[in-house]
XYZ file of C-alpha atoms in Angstrom:
550
model
C 31.449 5.932 1.332
C 28.135 6.010 -0.539
C 28.371 2.245 -1.252
C 29.073 1.633 2.474
C 25.929 3.610 3.480
C 23.851 1.674 0.926
C 25.170 -1.609 2.344
C 24.553 -0.474 5.891
C 21.002 0.534 5.011
C 20.376 -2.731 3.252
C 21.518 -4.803 6.285
C 19.364 -2.656 8.558
C 16.339 -3.486 6.393
C 17.341 -7.069 6.156
C 17.618 -7.746 9.913
C 14.571 -5.642 10.710
C 12.774 -7.655 8.039
C 13.787 -10.886 9.770
C 12.512 -9.469 13.100
C 9.158 -8.545 11.514
C 8.893 -11.910 9.753
C 9.584 -13.728 13.037
C 6.856 -11.799 14.922
C 4.301 -12.055 12.061
C 5.047 -15.771 11.503
C 4.414 -16.301 15.209
C 1.068 -14.518 15.003
C -0.070 -16.621 12.015
C 1.197 -19.905 13.550
C -0.892 -19.241 16.690
C -3.886 -18.385 14.427
C -3.384 -21.734 12.633
C -3.108 -23.720 15.863
C -6.146 -21.995 17.346
C -8.265 -23.053 14.375
C -7.416 -26.735 14.612
C -9.589 -28.620 17.045
C -6.933 -31.161 18.011
C -4.038 -28.614 18.186
C -5.625 -25.877 20.301
C -3.928 -27.235 23.424
C -0.561 -26.383 21.876
C -1.305 -22.657 21.987
C 1.091 -21.048 24.613
C -0.453 -19.790 27.869
C 0.482 -16.147 27.113
C -2.159 -16.241 24.370
C -4.855 -17.464 26.755
C -7.008 -15.716 29.278
C -8.489 -17.881 31.970
C -7.890 -20.913 29.831
C -9.635 -19.420 26.776
C -7.623 -18.602 23.668
C -7.516 -14.890 22.902
C -9.370 -13.616 19.912
C -7.556 -12.932 16.574
C -8.061 -9.160 17.288
C -6.446 -9.395 20.718
C -3.489 -11.420 19.271
C -3.060 -8.788 16.475
C -2.857 -6.062 19.134
C -0.160 -8.029 20.976
C 1.692 -8.477 17.699
C 1.711 -4.740 16.959
C 2.997 -4.029 20.488
C 5.884 -6.446 19.888
C 6.770 -4.813 16.598
C 7.406 -1.447 18.264
C 6.417 2.209 18.167
C 5.788 2.603 14.387
C 3.384 -0.316 14.285
C 1.762 0.783 17.552
C 1.136 4.251 16.110
C -0.229 2.736 12.903
C -2.612 0.571 14.901
C -3.744 3.592 16.948
C -4.439 5.506 13.713
C -6.306 2.531 12.213
C -8.476 2.422 15.368
C -9.903 5.801 14.308
C -10.709 4.610 10.767
C -14.076 2.675 10.725
C -14.013 2.918 6.969
C -11.065 0.549 6.813
C -11.390 -1.998 9.631
C -14.241 -3.732 11.539
C -15.697 -2.312 14.712
C -14.470 -5.354 16.683
C -10.864 -4.757 15.607
C -11.203 -0.978 16.233
C -12.257 -1.643 19.830
C -9.221 -3.833 20.345
C -6.716 -1.494 18.720
C -7.908 1.376 20.940
C -6.273 -0.527 23.762
C -2.838 -0.220 22.153
C -0.307 1.287 24.481
C 3.313 2.154 23.861
C 4.870 0.742 27.060
C 8.268 2.352 26.785
C 10.864 2.408 29.532
C 12.845 5.658 29.978
C 16.212 5.564 28.186
C 19.380 6.349 30.108
C 19.202 9.824 31.817
C 22.900 10.522 31.211
C 22.405 9.926 27.550
C 19.332 12.215 27.597
C 21.313 14.972 29.238
C 24.081 14.541 26.558
C 21.450 14.808 23.789
C 19.892 17.925 25.429
C 23.334 19.616 25.656
C 24.094 18.789 22.006
C 20.802 20.401 20.878
C 21.384 23.444 23.107
C 25.069 23.681 22.138
C 25.784 24.437 25.791
C 26.093 22.610 29.133
C 22.862 22.173 31.198
C 24.243 24.432 33.943
C 24.685 27.353 31.488
C 21.000 27.360 30.470
C 19.099 26.139 33.539
C 19.119 27.316 37.136
C 18.019 23.784 38.111
C 17.325 20.611 36.250
C 15.478 17.507 37.545
C 17.464 14.529 36.144
C 14.553 12.142 36.706
C 12.140 12.330 33.776
C 8.487 13.136 34.415
C 7.205 11.371 31.309
C 8.432 8.780 28.809
C 6.851 7.954 25.431
C 7.703 6.069 22.237
C 9.270 9.154 20.597
C 10.613 11.284 23.452
C 11.283 11.896 27.096
C 10.234 14.802 29.237
C 12.102 16.597 32.068
C 11.271 19.458 34.359
C 13.662 22.366 34.772
C 13.995 26.064 35.826
C 15.555 28.629 33.554
C 17.989 31.267 34.778
C 15.229 33.867 34.856
C 13.088 31.639 37.159
C 10.671 30.307 34.550
C 9.591 26.708 35.202
C 9.719 24.721 31.939
C 9.438 21.196 30.559
C 12.191 19.901 28.299
C 11.149 17.290 25.755
C 14.048 15.446 24.051
C 13.708 12.965 21.192
C 14.852 9.391 21.683
C 18.201 8.593 20.070
C 18.033 7.033 16.553
C 14.195 7.008 16.650
C 13.972 8.866 13.312
C 16.098 6.239 11.597
C 14.134 3.361 13.151
C 10.771 4.818 12.131
C 11.983 5.706 8.592
C 13.183 2.108 8.188
C 9.855 0.704 9.337
C 7.991 3.092 7.058
C 10.016 1.921 4.055
C 9.217 -1.691 4.890
C 5.506 -0.834 5.424
C 5.406 1.032 2.069
C 7.019 -1.912 0.301
C 4.616 -4.432 1.893
C 1.584 -2.184 1.024
C 2.750 -2.023 -2.561
C 3.151 -5.829 -2.803
C -0.139 -6.530 -1.075
C -1.969 -4.186 -3.446
C -0.341 -5.882 -6.429
C -1.168 -9.421 -5.164
C -4.699 -8.591 -3.881
C -6.561 -6.106 -6.186
C -9.377 -5.769 -3.595
C -6.965 -3.698 -1.435
C -6.749 -1.047 -4.248
C -10.241 0.101 -3.297
C -9.023 0.565 0.291
C -6.000 2.590 -1.000
C -3.665 0.856 1.342
C -0.603 2.594 -0.194
C -2.283 5.970 0.299
C -3.043 5.152 3.947
C 0.575 4.191 4.649
C 1.769 7.382 2.884
C -0.580 9.522 4.978
C 0.510 7.729 8.147
C 4.129 8.252 7.237
C 3.617 11.962 6.763
C 1.832 12.250 10.161
C 4.632 10.354 11.947
C 7.366 12.391 10.280
C 5.589 15.616 11.343
C 5.551 14.357 14.923
C 9.303 13.628 14.692
C 10.025 17.247 13.931
C 9.461 19.295 17.115
C 9.361 22.485 15.091
C 5.981 21.373 13.905
C 4.691 20.879 17.440
C 6.144 24.275 18.433
C 4.410 25.896 15.468
C 1.084 24.259 16.391
C 1.414 25.520 20.019
C 2.090 29.048 18.800
C -0.914 28.922 16.494
C -3.192 27.846 19.414
C -1.725 30.544 21.567
C -2.641 33.166 18.991
C -6.121 31.640 18.674
C -6.781 31.863 22.458
C -4.740 34.873 23.491
C -7.912 36.726 24.521
C -9.810 33.705 25.913
C -9.746 33.859 29.764
C -10.727 30.213 30.294
C -7.931 28.623 28.143
C -4.208 28.410 28.784
C -1.711 27.451 26.048
C 1.886 27.030 27.298
C 4.541 29.428 25.958
C 7.176 27.934 23.522
C 10.791 28.993 24.162
C 11.768 29.186 20.505
C 15.383 30.253 21.156
C 15.926 26.994 23.041
C 13.945 24.600 20.854
C 15.149 22.606 17.893
C 13.833 19.818 15.655
C 14.780 17.324 18.354
C 14.318 19.436 21.501
C 11.238 21.278 22.723
C 11.232 23.719 25.649
C 7.870 24.910 26.861
C 6.186 26.539 29.801
C 5.432 24.067 32.603
C 1.677 23.743 33.330
C 0.561 22.269 36.637
C -3.059 21.538 37.357
C -5.680 18.954 38.159
C -6.557 16.232 35.620
C -10.116 16.757 34.402
C -11.080 13.037 34.879
C -10.802 13.242 38.700
C -13.985 14.950 39.975
C -13.113 14.458 43.693
C -9.722 16.140 43.185
C -11.386 19.023 41.315
C -13.768 19.634 44.276
C -10.857 19.306 46.701
C -9.061 22.115 44.900
C -12.034 24.422 44.920
C -12.907 23.859 41.206
C -16.362 23.406 39.643
C -16.618 20.219 37.477
C -19.676 21.599 35.637
C -17.968 24.818 34.699
C -14.838 22.876 33.729
C -16.964 20.775 31.363
C -18.507 23.906 29.764
C -15.181 25.655 29.397
C -13.573 22.533 27.878
C -16.369 22.132 25.329
C -16.151 25.841 24.352
C -12.389 25.584 23.896
C -12.700 22.760 21.411
C -15.738 24.137 19.655
C -13.926 27.440 19.086
C -11.011 25.419 17.585
C -13.206 23.539 15.254
C -15.993 25.898 14.190
C -14.192 29.262 14.296
C -10.636 28.371 13.255
C -10.910 24.944 11.492
C -7.723 23.930 13.344
C -7.999 21.601 16.403
C -6.105 19.494 18.957
C -6.536 15.899 17.585
C -5.712 14.057 20.835
C -7.841 15.769 23.581
C -7.857 12.945 26.127
C -7.675 13.722 29.908
C -3.874 13.188 29.977
C -3.393 16.203 27.631
C -5.539 18.579 29.637
C -5.180 20.204 33.115
C -7.601 22.363 35.075
C -5.954 25.502 36.536
C -7.316 27.905 39.156
C -10.522 29.585 38.020
C -11.613 26.543 36.040
C -9.160 27.431 33.288
C -8.392 24.662 30.745
C -4.700 24.122 30.102
C -3.608 22.077 27.054
C -0.383 20.218 26.286
C 1.008 17.901 23.588
C 0.375 19.583 20.235
C 2.004 16.920 18.082
C -1.243 15.668 16.579
C -3.581 18.269 15.121
C -6.303 18.446 12.512
C -6.855 21.162 9.864
C -10.068 21.577 7.867
C -10.502 22.855 4.328
C -13.366 25.266 3.441
C -15.362 22.388 1.958
C -14.999 20.424 5.210
C -16.185 23.501 7.185
C -19.173 23.613 4.835
C -19.804 19.898 5.641
C -19.653 20.598 9.352
C -22.202 23.403 9.223
C -24.556 21.373 7.022
C -24.154 18.210 9.121
C -25.208 20.047 12.330
C -28.122 21.737 10.604
C -29.345 18.454 9.130
C -29.387 16.877 12.621
C -31.136 19.861 14.114
C -33.850 19.637 11.374
C -33.675 15.829 11.088
C -33.307 16.247 7.346
C -31.979 13.139 5.586
C -31.556 14.972 2.199
C -29.381 17.657 3.773
C -27.398 15.043 5.745
C -26.782 13.088 2.567
C -25.602 16.286 0.807
C -23.305 17.028 3.756
C -21.659 13.625 3.614
C -21.234 13.780 -0.177
C -19.346 17.098 0.150
C -16.570 15.037 1.684
C -16.736 12.173 -0.792
C -13.468 11.866 -2.735
C -15.030 9.324 -5.116
C -16.711 11.420 -7.808
C -18.352 8.307 -9.324
C -20.752 7.708 -6.403
C -24.162 6.712 -7.849
C -26.061 5.470 -4.819
C -27.328 8.794 -3.537
C -30.958 7.643 -3.344
C -30.055 4.528 -1.294
C -27.726 6.623 0.926
C -30.492 9.106 1.613
C -32.924 6.274 2.470
C -30.448 4.722 4.950
C -29.815 8.064 6.595
C -33.592 8.702 6.797
C -34.069 5.366 8.515
C -31.342 6.270 10.983
C -32.889 9.709 11.722
C -36.266 8.132 12.353
C -34.845 6.549 15.503
C -34.237 10.041 16.800
C -37.616 11.458 15.728
C -38.880 11.716 19.338
C -35.467 12.778 20.686
C -35.003 16.549 21.041
C -31.906 17.873 19.322
C -30.412 19.010 22.652
C -30.678 15.434 23.976
C -28.876 13.774 20.969
C -25.453 12.299 21.603
C -23.238 13.723 18.874
C -20.626 10.901 19.075
C -23.340 8.206 18.757
C -24.950 9.897 15.685
C -21.514 10.333 14.018
C -20.695 6.753 14.720
C -23.959 5.618 13.039
C -23.199 7.909 10.094
C -19.709 6.343 9.788
C -21.277 2.840 9.659
C -23.460 3.958 6.754
C -20.464 5.624 5.093
C -18.599 2.363 5.316
C -21.565 0.401 3.907
C -21.650 2.554 0.747
C -17.879 2.723 0.365
C -17.767 6.532 0.584
C -14.204 7.788 0.818
C -13.670 10.730 3.114
C -10.474 12.635 4.221
C -8.480 11.470 7.184
C -8.860 14.827 8.894
C -12.623 14.141 9.319
C -11.838 10.980 11.313
C -9.563 13.059 13.552
C -12.427 15.519 13.956
C -14.904 12.805 14.886
C -12.380 11.291 17.357
C -11.839 14.685 19.023
C -15.630 15.384 19.303
C -16.300 11.980 20.787
C -13.426 12.385 23.266
C -14.421 15.807 24.436
C -18.098 14.692 24.753
C -16.968 11.808 26.944
C -14.759 14.024 29.134
C -17.634 16.510 29.442
C -20.279 13.988 30.430
C -17.903 12.461 33.036
C -17.799 15.901 34.667
C -21.445 16.760 34.158
C -23.847 13.927 33.146
C -26.487 16.515 32.128
C -24.332 18.508 29.758
C -25.456 18.610 26.068
C -22.733 18.926 23.452
C -25.317 19.403 20.712
C -26.846 22.381 22.600
C -23.430 24.084 22.822
C -22.704 23.270 19.137
C -25.853 25.012 17.829
C -24.704 28.640 18.153
C -21.268 27.825 16.667
C -22.905 26.130 13.656
C -25.220 29.110 13.139
C -22.308 31.502 13.243
C -20.373 29.365 10.750
C -23.368 29.399 8.333
C -23.719 33.192 8.700
C -19.991 33.525 7.937
C -20.180 31.272 4.894
C -23.134 33.295 3.453
C -21.901 36.720 4.397
C -21.763 39.294 1.576
C -17.925 39.372 1.380
C -17.694 35.607 1.310
C -20.501 35.302 -1.326
C -18.942 38.068 -3.417
C -15.582 36.381 -3.359
C -17.110 33.041 -4.395
C -19.054 34.733 -7.166
C -15.921 36.391 -8.618
C -14.093 33.129 -8.452
C -16.837 31.401 -10.358
C -16.926 34.184 -13.000
C -13.200 33.766 -13.443
C -13.474 30.047 -13.954
C -16.234 30.498 -16.603
C -14.145 33.072 -18.431
C -11.195 30.657 -18.527
C -13.496 27.849 -19.699
C -14.931 30.113 -22.456
C -11.432 30.857 -23.685
C -10.375 27.201 -23.792
C -13.719 25.811 -25.145
C -13.179 26.513 -28.902
C -9.770 24.690 -28.859
C -11.188 21.780 -26.875
C -14.098 21.328 -29.237
C -11.829 21.552 -32.259
C -9.570 18.805 -30.760
C -12.503 16.527 -30.033
C -13.993 16.959 -33.554
C -10.585 16.262 -35.137
C -10.110 13.095 -33.020
C -13.668 11.862 -34.040
C -12.988 12.664 -37.726
C -9.652 10.833 -37.757
C -10.913 7.927 -35.637
C -8.580 8.649 -32.752
C -11.223 9.040 -30.047
C -10.635 5.677 -28.408
C -9.644 4.288 -24.992
C -7.100 1.571 -25.104
C -5.899 -0.613 -22.240
C -2.950 -2.850 -23.226
C 0.003 -4.611 -21.726
C 3.433 -3.904 -23.138
C 4.453 -7.532 -22.839
C 1.796 -10.197 -22.301
C 4.553 -12.891 -22.055
C 6.437 -10.937 -19.402
C 3.224 -10.315 -17.468
C 2.325 -14.076 -17.454
C 5.897 -14.961 -16.451
C 5.826 -12.446 -13.507
C 2.448 -13.833 -12.249
C 3.755 -17.390 -12.354
C 7.000 -16.480 -10.622
C 5.117 -14.567 -7.871
C 2.851 -17.541 -7.287
C 5.854 -19.891 -6.974
C 7.615 -17.583 -4.545
C 4.594 -17.266 -2.349
C 3.925 -21.065 -2.280
C 7.629 -21.698 -1.497
C 7.656 -19.059 1.301
C 4.566 -20.658 2.898
C 6.057 -24.178 2.704
C 9.389 -23.019 4.171
C 7.599 -21.152 6.986
C 5.533 -24.214 7.802
C 8.620 -26.423 7.939
C 10.518 -23.941 10.205
C 7.518 -23.606 12.554
C 6.896 -27.437 12.655
C 10.515 -28.461 13.134
C 11.071 -25.586 15.606
C 8.165 -26.727 17.721
C 9.486 -30.393 17.718
C 12.926 -29.100 18.864
C 11.339 -26.903 21.546
C 9.538 -29.922 22.937
C 12.881 -31.845 23.250
C 11.852 -34.542 20.726
C 14.552 -33.540 18.280
C 16.721 -35.863 16.107
C 19.567 -35.349 13.653
C 17.105 -35.403 10.702
C 14.779 -32.853 12.371
C 17.756 -30.610 13.223
C 19.022 -30.828 9.699
C 15.667 -29.955 8.151
C 15.238 -27.107 10.532
C 18.618 -25.440 9.871
C 18.396 -25.982 6.111
C 14.944 -24.423 6.098
C 16.115 -21.435 8.132
C 19.047 -20.940 5.736
C 16.789 -21.115 2.732
C 14.306 -18.672 4.496
C 17.246 -16.220 4.814
C 17.942 -16.537 1.069
C 14.217 -15.794 0.302
C 14.295 -12.725 2.592
C 17.576 -11.590 1.007
C 15.992 -11.806 -2.467
C 12.869 -10.029 -1.254
C 14.581 -7.062 0.394
C 17.290 -6.723 -2.250
C 14.455 -5.283 -4.363
C 13.849 -2.511 -1.901
C 15.218 0.860 -2.945
C 18.007 2.134 -0.679
């Protein structure tokens, strides 16, 4: 049985690998044609807009959409990482949409009943069998419980977990191979990015996580009159099914509809900003996807939130960064701003502090005549990110989620009230955070923690010094870098080079002969070369994916 499962898993990887190879090969073949002056006319019309060939960034977006939900999600996350990709590519990846048709409603009902361990009629007073929302991972229905509560029922797509896990294994393998072949990607930490992405995606696949996030937000805002968090029905929810209170309101991006419903757009903007600033500055836990589709305005200008699958959590050091960052902008202090950014830096070997401070000072000089209350927080953060990227400063992924959330909420706020100032509303929260950080209990706790560390260091110091002196005396204080087998290393490099060259040659032959056959100019020789190349391509793929762990 175990051998059968291993074989089944291998063939899933194999055929998914072929599908990925086909899509990626198509992308690179179009790139190749578009770069050749006399071959540009061969680029298919679907890759042209008004007769002009789409940019490589646009074609990459289309490729990710073809590859499915895992790659779409990956592209969306990369769009929020200016430290990894160019601004031009970020702009294009922000357009990524998971255009997913609803899956069969009868199948959805069956899955819901399996998760509930009961027929629909036993749990719900009424159930709308037409879904009100469909996404890459799940489908949402509206229903009424026996007690009259109106709820939404979110059910996970069938086999989506297996599909995503398979894609993640392939992505991890490709990241490992790319890092081995191209050492420059080690600085980018491609394997770490894929691992972080995988963890995020797996968390979203488990609806218990989303339910837990919703409960946490509910506790945070239980005494806030202008915020509504839907109730989670825990007794009906599972890892693949989420039952929550139904929230009905007006989308915050439609000013005319807000007025028509007797709501005040300016007050809505203020309430929305305060909701998210309370999350960030008071709790260090925030909704990481606060676009207009995840918010509703209820009577009384109350902000209702939904979709808690993606959240951000901030460590104490990151909260310290936030307080210092805001203070440095308020005072236009480049030294303090530099110190704030370096709090986040995960690279302890950073040596360009003076140059960093100079660049930040030059940036702040542009805002010298701009009052703090008139500064656009998202614009300043974006400029800081460009400087961070220039100096190769590595910062945690949660900070990019934070920046994305602040930029989104600022955009939603200014759409409702062009005169609103996010920085003005941030100031009191930042001051309160600083006061909290330097309160007597907090300082006392930090002091005791430092004393404890010094005591532990004092205890260990004599042994450490004795070991160092012994190693110096015996000549063992050395740092060696060596390969276990130079011959094996050389052989591996040569073999890898041959495999890559052969793969490129086979791919070129398949694309060339395939194009000739598609044009109808085929012959026996062309057909023979095409099918032999395809067969040999399958052998190469088989060898490649047989090395994957199952």
